[in-house]
CSV table of C-alpha atoms in Angstrom, one decimal:
chain,number,residue,atom,x,y,z
A,1,MET,CA,-139.8,92.5,71.8
A,2,THR,CA,-139.0,88.8,72.0
A,3,ARG,CA,-135.9,87.2,70.7
A,4,THR,CA,-137.9,85.4,68.1
A,5,MET,CA,-139.3,88.6,66.6
A,6,ILE,CA,-135.8,90.2,66.6
A,7,PHE,CA,-134.4,87.1,64.8
A,8,TRP,CA,-137.2,87.3,62.1
A,9,LEU,CA,-136.7,91.1,61.6
A,10,ALA,CA,-132.9,90.6,61.3
A,11,LEU,CA,-133.6,87.8,58.7
A,12,LEU,CA,-135.9,90.1,56.7
A,13,GLY,CA,-133.2,92.8,56.7
A,14,THR,CA,-130.6,90.4,55.5
A,15,VAL,CA,-132.9,89.1,52.8
A,16,SER,CA,-133.6,92.7,51.7
A,17,LEU,CA,-129.8,93.5,51.5
A,18,ALA,CA,-129.2,90.3,49.5
A,19,ALA,CA,-132.0,91.2,47.1
A,20,GLN,CA,-130.4,94.6,46.3
A,21,GLU,CA,-127.1,92.9,45.5
A,22,GLN,CA,-128.6,90.2,43.2
A,23,ALA,CA,-131.0,90.4,40.3
A,24,LEU,CA,-134.0,89.4,42.3
A,25,PRO,CA,-137.6,90.6,41.5
A,26,PRO,CA,-138.5,93.9,43.1
A,27,ARG,CA,-140.1,94.2,46.6
A,28,GLN,CA,-144.0,94.0,46.5
A,29,LEU,CA,-146.6,96.0,48.4
A,30,ASP,CA,-149.2,93.5,49.7
A,31,VAL,CA,-152.6,94.8,50.7
A,32,ALA,CA,-155.6,92.6,51.7
A,33,VAL,CA,-159.0,93.0,53.2
A,34,GLY,CA,-161.6,90.5,54.4
A,35,LEU,CA,-163.5,88.9,57.2
A,36,HIS,CA,-162.2,87.1,60.3
A,37,SER,CA,-163.9,84.9,62.9
A,38,TYR,CA,-162.7,83.1,66.1
A,39,HIS,CA,-163.2,79.5,64.9
A,40,ILE,CA,-161.5,76.6,63.1
A,41,PRO,CA,-163.0,74.7,60.2
A,42,ALA,CA,-163.2,71.4,62.2
A,43,MET,CA,-164.9,69.8,65.1
A,44,GLY,CA,-168.2,71.4,64.3
A,45,ALA,CA,-167.0,74.9,65.2
A,46,GLN,CA,-169.1,77.4,63.3
A,47,TRP,CA,-168.1,80.6,61.4
A,48,ASN,CA,-169.8,83.1,63.8
A,49,GLY,CA,-170.0,86.8,63.8
A,50,PRO,CA,-167.5,87.6,61.1
A,51,GLU,CA,-165.8,91.0,61.5
A,52,PRO,CA,-163.6,93.1,59.1
A,53,VAL,CA,-159.8,92.5,58.9
A,54,ALA,CA,-157.2,94.4,56.9
A,55,TYR,CA,-153.5,93.8,56.3
A,56,ALA,CA,-150.7,95.9,54.6
A,57,GLY,CA,-147.1,95.0,54.2
A,58,ILE,CA,-144.2,94.2,52.0
A,59,ASN,CA,-143.1,91.0,50.4
A,60,GLN,CA,-139.5,90.5,49.4
A,61,PRO,CA,-138.8,87.7,46.8
A,62,ILE,CA,-135.7,85.8,47.6
A,63,ASN,CA,-135.1,83.8,44.4
A,64,ARG,CA,-135.0,84.9,40.7
A,65,LYS,CA,-138.4,83.5,39.8
A,66,GLY,CA,-140.1,85.2,42.7
A,67,THR,CA,-141.5,81.9,44.0
A,68,LEU,CA,-140.0,82.2,47.5
A,69,GLY,CA,-140.4,85.2,49.6
A,70,VAL,CA,-140.4,86.8,53.1
A,71,SER,CA,-143.3,89.1,54.1
A,72,LEU,CA,-143.7,91.6,56.9
A,73,ARG,CA,-147.2,92.9,57.4
A,74,LEU,CA,-149.3,94.9,59.8
A,75,GLY,CA,-153.0,94.3,60.4
A,76,TYR,CA,-156.1,95.5,62.1
A,77,SER,CA,-159.1,93.4,63.0
A,78,ARG,CA,-162.4,94.5,64.3
A,79,GLY,CA,-163.9,92.6,67.2
A,80,ARG,CA,-167.3,93.6,68.7
A,81,TYR,CA,-167.0,91.1,71.6
A,82,GLN,CA,-163.3,90.1,71.8
A,83,GLY,CA,-162.1,93.7,71.1
A,84,ASP,CA,-160.2,95.3,68.2
A,85,ALA,CA,-156.7,94.1,67.6
A,86,LEU,CA,-153.5,95.2,66.0
A,87,GLN,CA,-151.2,92.6,64.5
A,88,ALA,CA,-147.7,92.2,63.2
A,89,GLN,CA,-146.7,89.1,61.2
A,90,LEU,CA,-143.5,87.8,59.6
A,91,LEU,CA,-144.3,85.1,57.0
A,92,PHE,CA,-142.1,82.8,54.8
A,93,GLY,CA,-143.9,81.9,51.6
A,94,LEU,CA,-143.8,79.6,48.6
A,95,THR,CA,-145.8,80.8,45.5
A,96,PRO,CA,-145.1,78.7,42.5
A,97,VAL,CA,-146.8,79.7,39.2
A,98,VAL,CA,-148.7,77.0,37.3
A,99,ALA,CA,-150.5,77.3,33.9
A,100,ARG,CA,-148.3,80.3,33.1
A,101,HIS,CA,-150.2,82.8,35.3
A,102,LEU,CA,-151.9,81.1,38.3
A,103,GLU,CA,-149.9,81.7,41.5
A,104,MET,CA,-150.6,79.1,44.2
A,105,GLY,CA,-149.3,80.1,47.6
A,106,VAL,CA,-148.6,78.8,51.0
A,107,LYS,CA,-147.2,81.0,53.8
A,108,LEU,CA,-146.2,80.0,57.3
A,109,GLY,CA,-144.9,82.4,60.0
A,110,ILE,CA,-145.0,84.0,63.4
A,111,GLY,CA,-146.8,87.1,64.7
A,112,TYR,CA,-148.0,89.1,67.6
A,113,GLN,CA,-151.5,90.3,68.3
A,114,PHE,CA,-152.4,93.1,70.7
A,115,SER,CA,-156.1,93.1,71.5
A,116,PHE,CA,-158.1,95.9,73.2
A,117,TYR,CA,-161.1,94.7,75.2
A,118,PRO,CA,-164.4,96.5,74.3
A,119,SER,CA,-165.5,96.9,77.9
A,120,GLY,CA,-163.8,97.3,81.3
A,121,PRO,CA,-162.6,93.7,82.3
A,122,MET,CA,-162.7,92.5,85.9
A,123,GLN,CA,-160.3,90.1,87.6
A,124,TRP,CA,-160.5,88.2,90.9
A,125,SER,CA,-157.7,89.4,93.2
A,126,ASP,CA,-157.2,89.0,96.9
A,127,GLY,CA,-160.8,87.7,97.5
A,128,GLN,CA,-162.5,90.5,95.6
A,129,TRP,CA,-163.2,91.8,92.1
A,130,ALA,CA,-160.8,94.5,90.8
A,131,PRO,CA,-160.5,96.3,87.5
A,132,GLY,CA,-158.4,94.3,85.0
A,133,ARG,CA,-156.1,95.3,82.1
A,134,ARG,CA,-157.9,96.8,79.1
A,135,SER,CA,-155.5,95.0,76.6
A,136,LYS,CA,-154.0,91.6,76.0
A,137,GLY,CA,-151.1,90.4,73.9
A,138,ALA,CA,-150.9,87.0,72.2
A,139,LEU,CA,-148.4,85.2,70.0
A,140,GLN,CA,-149.7,84.1,66.6
A,141,ALA,CA,-148.8,81.0,64.4
A,142,PRO,CA,-150.4,81.8,61.0
A,143,LEU,CA,-150.8,79.5,58.0
A,144,GLN,CA,-152.1,81.0,54.8
A,145,LEU,CA,-153.2,79.4,51.5
A,146,SER,CA,-153.8,81.6,48.4
A,147,LEU,CA,-154.6,81.6,44.7
A,148,GLY,CA,-153.6,84.5,42.6
A,149,TYR,CA,-153.2,85.7,39.0
A,150,ARG,CA,-149.7,86.9,38.2
A,151,ALA,CA,-149.9,88.6,34.8
A,152,ILE,CA,-151.5,92.1,35.1
A,153,ASN,CA,-149.2,94.9,33.9
A,154,LEU,CA,-150.4,98.5,33.9
A,155,SER,CA,-148.0,101.3,32.9
A,156,GLY,CA,-144.9,99.7,34.5
A,157,VAL,CA,-146.7,98.4,37.5
A,158,GLY,CA,-147.3,94.6,38.1
A,159,LEU,CA,-150.5,93.6,39.9
A,160,THR,CA,-151.2,90.1,41.3
A,161,PRO,CA,-154.8,89.9,42.7
A,162,TYR,CA,-155.4,87.0,44.9
A,163,VAL,CA,-157.9,85.3,47.3
A,164,ALA,CA,-156.6,83.7,50.5
A,165,TYR,CA,-157.6,81.8,53.5
A,166,GLN,CA,-155.6,82.2,56.7
A,167,VAL,CA,-155.9,80.2,59.9
A,168,GLN,CA,-153.9,81.1,62.9
A,169,ALA,CA,-153.5,79.9,66.5
A,170,LEU,CA,-153.4,82.6,69.2
A,171,PHE,CA,-151.2,81.5,72.2
A,172,GLY,CA,-151.8,83.2,75.5
A,173,TYR,CA,-155.0,84.9,74.6
A,174,SER,CA,-157.2,83.0,77.1
A,175,PRO,CA,-156.0,80.6,79.9
A,176,SER,CA,-159.0,78.4,79.3
A,177,LEU,CA,-158.7,78.2,75.5
A,178,SER,CA,-155.1,78.0,74.2
A,179,PRO,CA,-154.5,78.0,71.4
A,180,LEU,CA,-157.5,80.1,70.3
A,181,PRO,CA,-158.2,79.5,66.5
A,182,VAL,CA,-158.8,82.4,64.2
A,183,SER,CA,-159.8,82.2,60.5
A,184,ASN,CA,-159.4,85.0,57.9
A,185,ALA,CA,-161.0,85.0,54.4
A,186,LEU,CA,-159.1,87.6,52.4
A,187,LEU,CA,-159.1,89.4,49.0
A,188,GLY,CA,-155.8,91.1,48.2
A,189,VAL,CA,-153.4,92.4,45.6
A,190,LYS,CA,-149.6,92.5,45.4
A,191,ILE,CA,-148.1,95.6,43.7
A,192,SER,CA,-144.6,95.9,42.3
A,193,SER,CA,-142.7,97.8,39.7
A,194,ILE,CA,-141.8,95.9,36.5
A,195,GLN,CA,-138.1,95.5,35.8
């Protein structure tokens, strides 16, 4: 585990302890599903072969209004050609509420992706082809924009459904294309107890 990930995990733990001591909004469960594609919405790159992606994690508000927060989430993405991937992300977010109920969000963070190749890769070694590793790790730099509705209360449970678009750069995935851009279109919901 890198020093950066240890730093972010320690920060999340500190924020969680501080939230217990203050009158901050409760921690939220954050679940999202959608489609991902290896592309970026610029330079004529097309949205090709979208595959399923899913995330689950926790969001800890760090101010009384719940507009600032730190999220830790795990994800899975399907990849027919690049291989399936497991992800861990730590995100810092700003989610102000406008027009009484609309939650506009932006999150920025760091993550790690572990991809599993769908076929046995080969690598050139000592003048001949040899079997390569069946997995690959890459650092992520995610940026997420979202729009949600923060006002649904059901039997003591608060729901905030949202739509989001996340673009992230993968560093170290491919020596010939770094960073490798990935886009995610997501539908999600944040779930919390009502104080």
